[in-house]
Short mmCIF file of C-alpha atoms and ligand atoms in Angstrom, two decimals:
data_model
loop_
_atom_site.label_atom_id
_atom_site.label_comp_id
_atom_site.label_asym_id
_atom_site.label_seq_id
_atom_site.Cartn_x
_atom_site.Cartn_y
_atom_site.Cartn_z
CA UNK D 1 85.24 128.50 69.31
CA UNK D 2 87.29 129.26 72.56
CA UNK D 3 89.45 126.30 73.63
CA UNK D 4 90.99 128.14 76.90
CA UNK D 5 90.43 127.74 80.33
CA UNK D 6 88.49 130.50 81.78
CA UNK D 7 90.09 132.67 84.53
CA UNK D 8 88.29 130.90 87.31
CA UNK D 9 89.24 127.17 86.04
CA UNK D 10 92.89 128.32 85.65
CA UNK D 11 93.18 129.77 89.08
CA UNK D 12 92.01 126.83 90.25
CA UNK D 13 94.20 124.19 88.46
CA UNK D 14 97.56 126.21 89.99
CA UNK D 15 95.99 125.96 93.30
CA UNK D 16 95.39 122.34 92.60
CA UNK D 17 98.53 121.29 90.63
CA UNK D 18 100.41 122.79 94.00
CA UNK D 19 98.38 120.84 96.05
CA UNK D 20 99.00 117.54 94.30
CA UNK D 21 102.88 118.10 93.96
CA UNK D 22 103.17 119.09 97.62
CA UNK D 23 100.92 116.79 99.30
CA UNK D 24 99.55 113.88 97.11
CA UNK D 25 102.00 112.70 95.08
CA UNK D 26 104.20 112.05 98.33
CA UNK D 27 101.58 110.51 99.91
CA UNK D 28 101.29 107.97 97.56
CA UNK D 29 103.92 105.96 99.33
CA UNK D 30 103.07 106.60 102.88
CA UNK D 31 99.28 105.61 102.03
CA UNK D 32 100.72 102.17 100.71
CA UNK D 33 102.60 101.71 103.98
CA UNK D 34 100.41 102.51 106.32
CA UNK D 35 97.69 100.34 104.91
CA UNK D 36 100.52 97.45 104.95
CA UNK D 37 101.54 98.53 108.77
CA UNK D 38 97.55 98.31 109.23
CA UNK D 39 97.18 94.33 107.78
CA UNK D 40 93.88 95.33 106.54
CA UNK D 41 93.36 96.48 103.05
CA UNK D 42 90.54 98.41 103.64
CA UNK D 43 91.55 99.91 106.66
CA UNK D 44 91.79 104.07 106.54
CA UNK D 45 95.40 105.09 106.73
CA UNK D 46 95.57 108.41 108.64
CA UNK D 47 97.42 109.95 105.59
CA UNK D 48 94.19 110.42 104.17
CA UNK D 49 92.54 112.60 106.91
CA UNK D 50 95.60 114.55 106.93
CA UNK D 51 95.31 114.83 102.81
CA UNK D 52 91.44 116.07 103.56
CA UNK D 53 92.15 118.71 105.87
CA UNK D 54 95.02 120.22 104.25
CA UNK D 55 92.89 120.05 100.68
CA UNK D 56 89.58 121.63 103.05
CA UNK D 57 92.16 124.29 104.26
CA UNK D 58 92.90 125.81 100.64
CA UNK D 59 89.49 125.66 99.47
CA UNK D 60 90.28 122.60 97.33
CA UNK D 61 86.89 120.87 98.39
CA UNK D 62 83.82 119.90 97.11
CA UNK D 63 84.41 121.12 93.36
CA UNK D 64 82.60 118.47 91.73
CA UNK D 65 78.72 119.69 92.78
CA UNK D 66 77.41 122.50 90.33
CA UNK D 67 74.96 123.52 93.17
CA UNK D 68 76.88 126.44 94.89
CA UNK D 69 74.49 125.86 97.84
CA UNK D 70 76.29 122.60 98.19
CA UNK D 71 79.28 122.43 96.52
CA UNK D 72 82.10 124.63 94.73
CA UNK D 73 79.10 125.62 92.21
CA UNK D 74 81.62 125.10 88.87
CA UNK D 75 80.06 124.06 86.12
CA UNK D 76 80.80 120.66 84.71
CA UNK D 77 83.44 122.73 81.70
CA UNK D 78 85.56 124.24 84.56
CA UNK D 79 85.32 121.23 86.77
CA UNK D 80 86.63 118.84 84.01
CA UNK D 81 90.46 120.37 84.10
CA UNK D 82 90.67 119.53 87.38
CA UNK D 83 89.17 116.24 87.69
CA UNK D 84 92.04 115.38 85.19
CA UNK D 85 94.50 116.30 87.48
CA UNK D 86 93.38 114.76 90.00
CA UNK D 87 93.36 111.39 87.97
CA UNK D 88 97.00 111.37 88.02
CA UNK D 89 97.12 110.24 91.97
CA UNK D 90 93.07 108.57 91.56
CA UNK D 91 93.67 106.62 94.75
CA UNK D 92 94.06 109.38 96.53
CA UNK D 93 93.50 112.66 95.18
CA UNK D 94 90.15 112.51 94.76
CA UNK D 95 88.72 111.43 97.96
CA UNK D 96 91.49 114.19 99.35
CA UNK D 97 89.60 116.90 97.81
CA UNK D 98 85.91 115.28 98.57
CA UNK D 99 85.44 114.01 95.29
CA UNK D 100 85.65 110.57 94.56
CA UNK D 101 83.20 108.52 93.55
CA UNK D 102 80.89 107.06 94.71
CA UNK D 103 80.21 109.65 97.04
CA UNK D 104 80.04 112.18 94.24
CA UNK D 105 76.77 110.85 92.61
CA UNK D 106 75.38 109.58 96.01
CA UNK D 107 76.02 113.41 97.24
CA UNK D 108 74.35 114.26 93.80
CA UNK D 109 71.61 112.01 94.17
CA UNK D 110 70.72 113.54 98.01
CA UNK D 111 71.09 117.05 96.36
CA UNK D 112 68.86 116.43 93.58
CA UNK D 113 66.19 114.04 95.46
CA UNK D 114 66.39 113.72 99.16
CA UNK D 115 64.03 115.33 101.21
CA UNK D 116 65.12 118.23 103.74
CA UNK D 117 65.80 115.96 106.51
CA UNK D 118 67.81 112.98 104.64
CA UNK D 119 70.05 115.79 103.26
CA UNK D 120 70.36 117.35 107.10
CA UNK D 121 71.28 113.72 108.52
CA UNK D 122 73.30 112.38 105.50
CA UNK D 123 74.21 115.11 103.08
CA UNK D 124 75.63 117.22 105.47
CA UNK D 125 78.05 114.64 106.66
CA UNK D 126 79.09 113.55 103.34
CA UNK D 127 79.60 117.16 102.12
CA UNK D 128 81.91 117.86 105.36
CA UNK D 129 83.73 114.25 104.49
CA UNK D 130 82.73 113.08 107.73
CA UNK D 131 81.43 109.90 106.80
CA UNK D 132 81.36 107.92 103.66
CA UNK D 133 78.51 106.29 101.33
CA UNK D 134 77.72 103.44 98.90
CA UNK D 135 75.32 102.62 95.83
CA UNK D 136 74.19 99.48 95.93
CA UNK D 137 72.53 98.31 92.72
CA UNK D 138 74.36 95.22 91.59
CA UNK D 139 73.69 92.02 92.43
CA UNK D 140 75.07 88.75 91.98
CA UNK D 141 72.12 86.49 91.25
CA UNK D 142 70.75 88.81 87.72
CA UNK D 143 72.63 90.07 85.45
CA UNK D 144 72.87 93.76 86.09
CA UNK D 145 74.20 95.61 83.11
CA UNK D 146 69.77 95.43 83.11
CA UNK D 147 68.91 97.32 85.66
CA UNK D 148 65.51 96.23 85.19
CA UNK D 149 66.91 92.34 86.19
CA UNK D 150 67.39 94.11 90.09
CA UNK D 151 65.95 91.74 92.43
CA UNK D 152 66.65 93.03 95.85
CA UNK D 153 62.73 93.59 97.41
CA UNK D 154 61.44 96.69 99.14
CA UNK D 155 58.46 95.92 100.72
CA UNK D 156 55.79 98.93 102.27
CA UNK D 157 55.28 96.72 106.24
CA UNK D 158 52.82 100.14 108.22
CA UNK D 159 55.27 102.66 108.71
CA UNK D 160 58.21 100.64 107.35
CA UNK D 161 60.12 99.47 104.15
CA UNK D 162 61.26 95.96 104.81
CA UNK D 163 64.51 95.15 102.29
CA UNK D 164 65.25 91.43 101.18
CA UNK D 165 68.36 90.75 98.87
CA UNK D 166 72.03 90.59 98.37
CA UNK D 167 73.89 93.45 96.58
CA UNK D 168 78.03 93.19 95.19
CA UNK D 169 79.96 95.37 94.36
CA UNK D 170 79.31 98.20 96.41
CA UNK D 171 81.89 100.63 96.49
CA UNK D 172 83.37 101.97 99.31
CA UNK D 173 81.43 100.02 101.54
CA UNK D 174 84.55 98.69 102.92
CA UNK D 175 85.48 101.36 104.35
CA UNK D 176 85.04 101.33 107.76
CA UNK D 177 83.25 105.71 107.51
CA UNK D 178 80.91 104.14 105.01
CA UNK D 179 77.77 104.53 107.27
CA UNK D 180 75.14 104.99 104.48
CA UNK D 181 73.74 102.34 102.04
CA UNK D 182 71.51 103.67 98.97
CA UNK D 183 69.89 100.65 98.14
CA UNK D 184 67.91 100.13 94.72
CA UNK D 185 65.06 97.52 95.20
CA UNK D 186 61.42 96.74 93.57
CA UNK D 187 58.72 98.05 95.56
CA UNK D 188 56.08 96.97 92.53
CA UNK D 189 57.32 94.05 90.43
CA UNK D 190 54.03 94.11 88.52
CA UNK D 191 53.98 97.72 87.42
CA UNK D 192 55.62 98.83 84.37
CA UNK D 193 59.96 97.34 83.40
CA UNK D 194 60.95 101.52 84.68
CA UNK D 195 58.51 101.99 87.25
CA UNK D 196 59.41 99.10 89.62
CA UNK D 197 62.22 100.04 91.43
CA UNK D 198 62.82 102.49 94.31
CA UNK D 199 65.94 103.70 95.93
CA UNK D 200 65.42 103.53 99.51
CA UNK D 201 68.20 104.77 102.24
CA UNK D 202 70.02 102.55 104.29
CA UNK D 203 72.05 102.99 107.60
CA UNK D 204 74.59 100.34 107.68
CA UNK D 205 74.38 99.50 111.12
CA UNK D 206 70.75 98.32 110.86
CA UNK D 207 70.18 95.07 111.99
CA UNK D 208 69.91 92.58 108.96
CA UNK D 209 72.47 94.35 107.11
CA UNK D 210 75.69 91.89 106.77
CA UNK D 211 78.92 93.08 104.75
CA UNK D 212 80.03 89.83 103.75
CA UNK D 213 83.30 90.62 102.18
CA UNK D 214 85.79 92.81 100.28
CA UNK D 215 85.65 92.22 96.13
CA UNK D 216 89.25 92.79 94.62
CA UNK D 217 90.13 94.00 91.62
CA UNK D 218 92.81 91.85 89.73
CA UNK D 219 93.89 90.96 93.31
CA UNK D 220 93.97 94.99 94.51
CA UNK D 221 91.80 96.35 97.08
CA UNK D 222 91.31 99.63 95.11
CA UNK D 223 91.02 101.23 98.44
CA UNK D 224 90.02 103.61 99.65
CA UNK D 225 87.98 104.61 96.00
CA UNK D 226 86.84 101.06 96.22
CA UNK D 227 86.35 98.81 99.04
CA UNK D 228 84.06 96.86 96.77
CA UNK D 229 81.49 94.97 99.36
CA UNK D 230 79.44 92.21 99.00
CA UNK D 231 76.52 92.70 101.22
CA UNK D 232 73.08 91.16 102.47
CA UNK D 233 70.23 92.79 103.38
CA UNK D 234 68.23 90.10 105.40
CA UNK D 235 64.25 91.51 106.66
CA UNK D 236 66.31 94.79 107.01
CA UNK D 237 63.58 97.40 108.72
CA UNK D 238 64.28 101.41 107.93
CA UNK D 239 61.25 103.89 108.41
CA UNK D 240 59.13 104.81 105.74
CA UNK D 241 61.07 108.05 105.44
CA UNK D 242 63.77 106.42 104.35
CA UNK D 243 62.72 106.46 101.00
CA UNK D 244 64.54 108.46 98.14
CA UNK D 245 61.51 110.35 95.85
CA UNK D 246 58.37 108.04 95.67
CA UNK D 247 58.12 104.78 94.85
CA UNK D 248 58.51 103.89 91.35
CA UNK D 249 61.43 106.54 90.71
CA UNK D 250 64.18 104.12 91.45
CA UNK D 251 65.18 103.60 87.86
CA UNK D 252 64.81 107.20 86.94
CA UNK D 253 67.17 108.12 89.91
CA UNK D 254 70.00 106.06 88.97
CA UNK D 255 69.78 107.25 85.59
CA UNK D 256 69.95 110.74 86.86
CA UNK D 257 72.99 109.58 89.34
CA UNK D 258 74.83 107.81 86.68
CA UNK D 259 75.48 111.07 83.98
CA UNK D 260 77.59 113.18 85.83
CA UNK D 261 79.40 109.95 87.54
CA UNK D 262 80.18 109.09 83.86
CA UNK D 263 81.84 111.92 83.03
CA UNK D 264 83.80 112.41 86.72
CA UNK D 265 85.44 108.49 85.76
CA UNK D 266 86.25 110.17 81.76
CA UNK D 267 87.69 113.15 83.19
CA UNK D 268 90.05 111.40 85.52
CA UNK D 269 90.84 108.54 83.22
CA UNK D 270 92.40 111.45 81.06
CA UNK D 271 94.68 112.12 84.11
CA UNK D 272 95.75 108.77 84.05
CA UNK D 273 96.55 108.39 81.03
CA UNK D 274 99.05 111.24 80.73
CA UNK D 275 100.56 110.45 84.15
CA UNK D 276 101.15 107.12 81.96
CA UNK D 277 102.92 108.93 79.10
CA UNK D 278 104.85 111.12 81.23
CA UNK D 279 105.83 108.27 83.21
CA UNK D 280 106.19 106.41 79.51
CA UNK D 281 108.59 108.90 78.36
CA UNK D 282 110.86 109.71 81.47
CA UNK D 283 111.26 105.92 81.40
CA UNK D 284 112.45 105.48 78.13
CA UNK D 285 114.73 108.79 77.54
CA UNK D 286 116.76 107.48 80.55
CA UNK D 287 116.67 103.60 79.67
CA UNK D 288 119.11 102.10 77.35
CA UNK D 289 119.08 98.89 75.29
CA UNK D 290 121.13 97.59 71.86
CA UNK D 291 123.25 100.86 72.51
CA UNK D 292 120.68 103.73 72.46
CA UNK D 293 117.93 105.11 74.72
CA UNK D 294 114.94 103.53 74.51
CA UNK D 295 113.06 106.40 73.42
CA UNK D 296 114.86 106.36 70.29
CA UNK D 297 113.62 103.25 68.87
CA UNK D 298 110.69 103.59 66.15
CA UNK D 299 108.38 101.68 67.72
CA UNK D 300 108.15 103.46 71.27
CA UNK D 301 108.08 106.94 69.22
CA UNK D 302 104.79 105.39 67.84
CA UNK D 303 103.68 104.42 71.33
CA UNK D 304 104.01 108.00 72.43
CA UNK D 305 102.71 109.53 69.53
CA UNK D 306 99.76 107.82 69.35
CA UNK D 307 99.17 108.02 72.92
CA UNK D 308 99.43 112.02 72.48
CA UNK D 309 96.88 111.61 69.75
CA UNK D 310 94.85 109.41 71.78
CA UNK D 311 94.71 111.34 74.73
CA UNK D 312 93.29 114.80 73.09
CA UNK D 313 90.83 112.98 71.04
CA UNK D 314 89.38 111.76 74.13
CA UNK D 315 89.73 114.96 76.03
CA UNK D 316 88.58 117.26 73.44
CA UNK D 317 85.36 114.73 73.03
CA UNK D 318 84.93 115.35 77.19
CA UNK D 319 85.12 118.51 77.33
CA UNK D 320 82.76 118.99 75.16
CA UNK D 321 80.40 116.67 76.77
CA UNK D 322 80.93 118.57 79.63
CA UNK D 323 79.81 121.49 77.96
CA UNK D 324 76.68 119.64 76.46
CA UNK D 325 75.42 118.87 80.25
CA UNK D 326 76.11 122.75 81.27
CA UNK D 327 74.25 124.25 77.95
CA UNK D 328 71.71 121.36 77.03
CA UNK D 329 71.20 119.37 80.38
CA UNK D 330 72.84 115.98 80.55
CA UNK D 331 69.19 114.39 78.35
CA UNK D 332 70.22 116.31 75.79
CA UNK D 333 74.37 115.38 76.20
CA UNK D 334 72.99 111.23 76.09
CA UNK D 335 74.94 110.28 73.50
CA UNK D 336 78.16 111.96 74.15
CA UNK D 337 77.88 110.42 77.60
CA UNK D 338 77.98 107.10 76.20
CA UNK D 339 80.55 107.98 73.56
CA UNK D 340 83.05 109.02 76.14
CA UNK D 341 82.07 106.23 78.25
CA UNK D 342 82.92 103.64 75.18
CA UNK D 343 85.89 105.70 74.41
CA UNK D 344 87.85 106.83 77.32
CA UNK D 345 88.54 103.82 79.18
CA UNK D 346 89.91 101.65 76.21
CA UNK D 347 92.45 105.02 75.18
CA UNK D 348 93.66 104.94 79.32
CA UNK D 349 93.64 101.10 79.09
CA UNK D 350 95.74 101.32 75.63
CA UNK D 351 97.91 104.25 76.66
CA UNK D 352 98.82 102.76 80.23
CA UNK D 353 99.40 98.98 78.73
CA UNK D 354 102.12 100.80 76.29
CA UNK D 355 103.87 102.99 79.36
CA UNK D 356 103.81 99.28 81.62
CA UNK D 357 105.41 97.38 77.93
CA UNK D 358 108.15 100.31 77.98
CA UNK D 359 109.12 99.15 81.47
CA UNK D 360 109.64 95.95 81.29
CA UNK D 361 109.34 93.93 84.15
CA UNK D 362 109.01 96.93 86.38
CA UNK D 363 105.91 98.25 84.87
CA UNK D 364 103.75 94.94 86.09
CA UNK D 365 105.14 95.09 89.51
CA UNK D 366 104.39 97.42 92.49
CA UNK D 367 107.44 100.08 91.99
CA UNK D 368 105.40 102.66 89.57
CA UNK D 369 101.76 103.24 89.83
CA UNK D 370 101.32 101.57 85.97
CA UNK D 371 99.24 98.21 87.23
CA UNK D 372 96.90 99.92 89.30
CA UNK D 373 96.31 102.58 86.93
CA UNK D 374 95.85 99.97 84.28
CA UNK D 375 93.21 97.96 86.82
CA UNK D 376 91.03 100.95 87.40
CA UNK D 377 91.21 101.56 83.68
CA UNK D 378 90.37 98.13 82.42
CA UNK D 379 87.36 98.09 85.21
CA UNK D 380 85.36 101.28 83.85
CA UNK D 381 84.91 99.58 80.63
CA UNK D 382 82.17 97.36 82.87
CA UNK D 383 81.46 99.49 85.79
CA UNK D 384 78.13 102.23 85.26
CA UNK D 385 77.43 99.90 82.53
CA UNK D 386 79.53 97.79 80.30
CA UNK D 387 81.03 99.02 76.62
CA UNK D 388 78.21 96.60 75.21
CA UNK D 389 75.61 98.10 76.55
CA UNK D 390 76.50 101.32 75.71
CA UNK D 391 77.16 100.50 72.30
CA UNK D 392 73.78 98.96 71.74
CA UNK D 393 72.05 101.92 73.06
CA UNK D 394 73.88 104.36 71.47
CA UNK D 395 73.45 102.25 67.87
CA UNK D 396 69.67 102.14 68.93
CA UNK D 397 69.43 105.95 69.16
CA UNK D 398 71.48 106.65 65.89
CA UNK D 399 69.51 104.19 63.80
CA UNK D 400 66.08 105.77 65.48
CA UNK D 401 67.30 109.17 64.06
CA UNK D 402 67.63 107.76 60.03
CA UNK D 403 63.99 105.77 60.77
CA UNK D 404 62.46 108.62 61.43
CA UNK D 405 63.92 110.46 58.02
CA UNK D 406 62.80 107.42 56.18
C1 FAD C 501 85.30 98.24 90.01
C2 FAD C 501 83.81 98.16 89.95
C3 FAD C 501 83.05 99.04 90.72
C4 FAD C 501 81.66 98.97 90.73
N1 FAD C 501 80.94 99.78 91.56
C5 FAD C 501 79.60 99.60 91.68
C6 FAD C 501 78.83 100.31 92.66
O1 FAD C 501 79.38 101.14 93.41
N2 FAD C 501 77.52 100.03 92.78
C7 FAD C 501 76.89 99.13 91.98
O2 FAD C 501 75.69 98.94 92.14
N3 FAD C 501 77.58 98.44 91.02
C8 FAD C 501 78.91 98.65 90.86
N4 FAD C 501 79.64 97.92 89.94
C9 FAD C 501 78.95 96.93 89.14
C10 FAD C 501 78.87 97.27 87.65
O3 FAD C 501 78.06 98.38 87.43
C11 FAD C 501 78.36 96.00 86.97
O4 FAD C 501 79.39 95.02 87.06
C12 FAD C 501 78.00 96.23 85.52
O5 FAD C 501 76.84 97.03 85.41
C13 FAD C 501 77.73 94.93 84.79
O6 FAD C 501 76.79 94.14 85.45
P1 FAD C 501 77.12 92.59 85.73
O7 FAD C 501 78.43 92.53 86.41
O8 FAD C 501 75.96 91.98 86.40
O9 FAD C 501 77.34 91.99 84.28
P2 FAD C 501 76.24 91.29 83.36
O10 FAD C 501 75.01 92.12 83.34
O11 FAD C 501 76.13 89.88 83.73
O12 FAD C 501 76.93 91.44 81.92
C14 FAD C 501 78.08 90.64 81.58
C15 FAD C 501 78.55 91.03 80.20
O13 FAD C 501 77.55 90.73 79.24
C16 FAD C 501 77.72 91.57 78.13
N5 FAD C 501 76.45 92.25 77.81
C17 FAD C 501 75.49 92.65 78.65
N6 FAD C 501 74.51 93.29 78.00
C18 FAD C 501 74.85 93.27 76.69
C19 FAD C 501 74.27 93.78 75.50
N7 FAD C 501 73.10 94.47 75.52
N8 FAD C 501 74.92 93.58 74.34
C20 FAD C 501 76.10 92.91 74.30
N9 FAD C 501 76.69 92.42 75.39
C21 FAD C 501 76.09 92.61 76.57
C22 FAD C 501 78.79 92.59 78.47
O14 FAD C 501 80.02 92.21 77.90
C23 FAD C 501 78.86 92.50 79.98
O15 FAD C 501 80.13 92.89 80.51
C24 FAD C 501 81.02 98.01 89.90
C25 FAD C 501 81.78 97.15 89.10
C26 FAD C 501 83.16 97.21 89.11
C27 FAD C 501 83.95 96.23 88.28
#
């Protein structure tokens, strides 16, 4: 068994790590003052368009989409590395380089199952970061960890789909280059629980469609990754067109969608968490307290060294997920999907808490990245599907296995 990079992914972690140090870490700061100067939250700063076409420039662009007739055409091994990296700065990195979610999967999901001509209008713009997208599945009346529970109506009217419902939680949709909607309805509530729903496209200027508000997370407005939206779609009319597959293939799309987006959040959350320790340990060599650096008391050696031990459980369990869904399809990498998914999040949400307890008073507040790392962390233990629920279905597939040998 190989653990190295190959050539290709190393190359391209130098160019990237480069990029990062030169561009994207400074931004950091100007992004937060700009959006301040702007006195909306979810307004886009013009660092990031700056960020884009700098990252476009040096071929740092689209490296998430395996298709090489869309995107950088890595595989989901040699795109992993870099993902990580680009979780240390996942406010901005990540959308710099064409790559955050949830543009990724949407991107996918067009890729995989739009027709010719809703990849030529909305693909195309997406892939050239023109214009930005949202998923809207969730919705506040149902509980939606059950996809199933999805409300929201799609109704065939001639020509026409006529949409009915109210969706939250729709990332990105804040953002004012968030011009697509891919909305999951029921176009048959009486055919079978997986065959109901339909994913039907959306512009979001069509009349009847009403962005409501901005969702924050623990008070942030995790822009511009999140600019979650609460939004109603009132007798909203799109042509027939519009529709994503055929009807009935809703719930089969966004299970498709939601694999790779899985992994994408894993790989990055492993970026965070080591931009935690680093920032963990620089802290504490340099602090001192009861007459010695910080870093020299037992119990923050433990923090680091089981944050070390944390870390490359988790990424040694990605990557090879990642190599699952490039040498058995991402069917046959199920339950490694949902094992990172479980696992990831709480080791980035138990690694950062530690790094933010080493600093005090300082860690909590806005002068090191630590709180909003630790909000993004804490929020993919519930968003694409809550520990629970992956928990239950992973139990459900490992006791099916010893039935079957019984
Ligand atoms: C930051 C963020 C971004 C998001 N982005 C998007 C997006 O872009 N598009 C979109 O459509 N949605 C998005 N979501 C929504 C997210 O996918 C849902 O919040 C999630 O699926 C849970 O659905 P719910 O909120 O309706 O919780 P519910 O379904 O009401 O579940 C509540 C809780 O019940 C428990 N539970 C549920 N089922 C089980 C079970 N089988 N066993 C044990 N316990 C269980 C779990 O603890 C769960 O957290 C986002 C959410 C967040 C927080």
């Amino acid at each position: 068994m190989d653990f190295a990079y190959d050539t290709r992914t190393e190359q391209l972690r130098a160019e990237l790590m480069e990029f990062l140090e030169q561009h994207v870490h400074p931004a950091e700061a100007v992004h937060a003052a700009q959006v301040a100067a702007a006195g909306d939250p979810w307004a886009r700063p013009p660092v990031l368009a700056e960020l884009k076409a700098e990252a476009r420039r040096r071929g740092l662009w689209n490296l998430f989409l395996p298709d090489p007739r869309h995107g950088a055409g890595l595989t989901n091994l040699q795109y992993a590395p870099l993902a990580e990296l680009t979780g240390r700065s996942p406010h901005l990195a990540p959308e710099a380089l064409n790559c955050a979610a949830p543009d990724t999967g949407n991107m996918e999901l067009l890729a995989e199952f739009g027709s010719p001509a809703q990849q030529e209008r909305w693909l195309a713009p997406l892939l050239s970061g023109e214009i930005r997208s949202a998923f809207c599945m969730t919705e506040p009346e149902v509980a939606s960890s059950d996809a199933t529970n999805i409300a929201t109506s799609i109704r065939r009217d001639g020509d026409h789909y006529v949409i009915d419902g109210r969706k939250w939680w729709s990332s990105g949709a804040m953002d004012p280059a968030c011009e697509i909607f891919i909305v999951m309805g029921k176009t048959d509530p009486d055919a079978d629980r997986h065959k109901q729903q339909s994913m039907i496209l959306v512009p979001r200027d069509t009349p009847g469609v009403t962005v409501r508000r901005g969702l924050t997370v623990f008070g942030y407005s995790d822009a511009p990754h999140g600019g979650h939206a609460e939004i109603d779609f009132d007798g909203v009319r799109v042509p027939a067109e519009n529709l994503v597959g055929v009807e009935g293939a809703g719930f089969a799309i966004a299970q498709a969608r939601l694999g790779p987006g899985r992994i994408h959040h894993c790989m990055r959350l492993i970026g965070m968490a080591e931009r935690a320790l680093e920032l963990l340990c620089r802290r504490t060599t340099e602090r001192v307290a009861f007459g010695r650096p910080l870093a020299e008391q037992g119990v923050i050696r433990e923090w680091i060294a089981e944050s070390r031990v944390r870390i490359e459980q988790a990424r040694l369990l990605v990557l090879k997920t990642a190599w699952l869904m490039d040498t058995v399809g991402n069917k046959g990498a199920h339950t490694e999907i949902q094992a990172i998914k479980i696992a990831t999040p709480a080791m980035a949400e138990w690694v950062i808490d530690k790094a933010i307890q080493a600093h005090g008073g300082a860690g909590v507040s806005q002068d090191t990245p630590l709180a909003a790392l630790w909000s993004q962390a804490r929020t993919l233990r519930l968003a694409d599907g809550p520990d629970e629920v992956h928990r239950s279905s992973l139990a459900k597939r490992e006791l099916r296995r010893w039935a079957a040998s019984a």
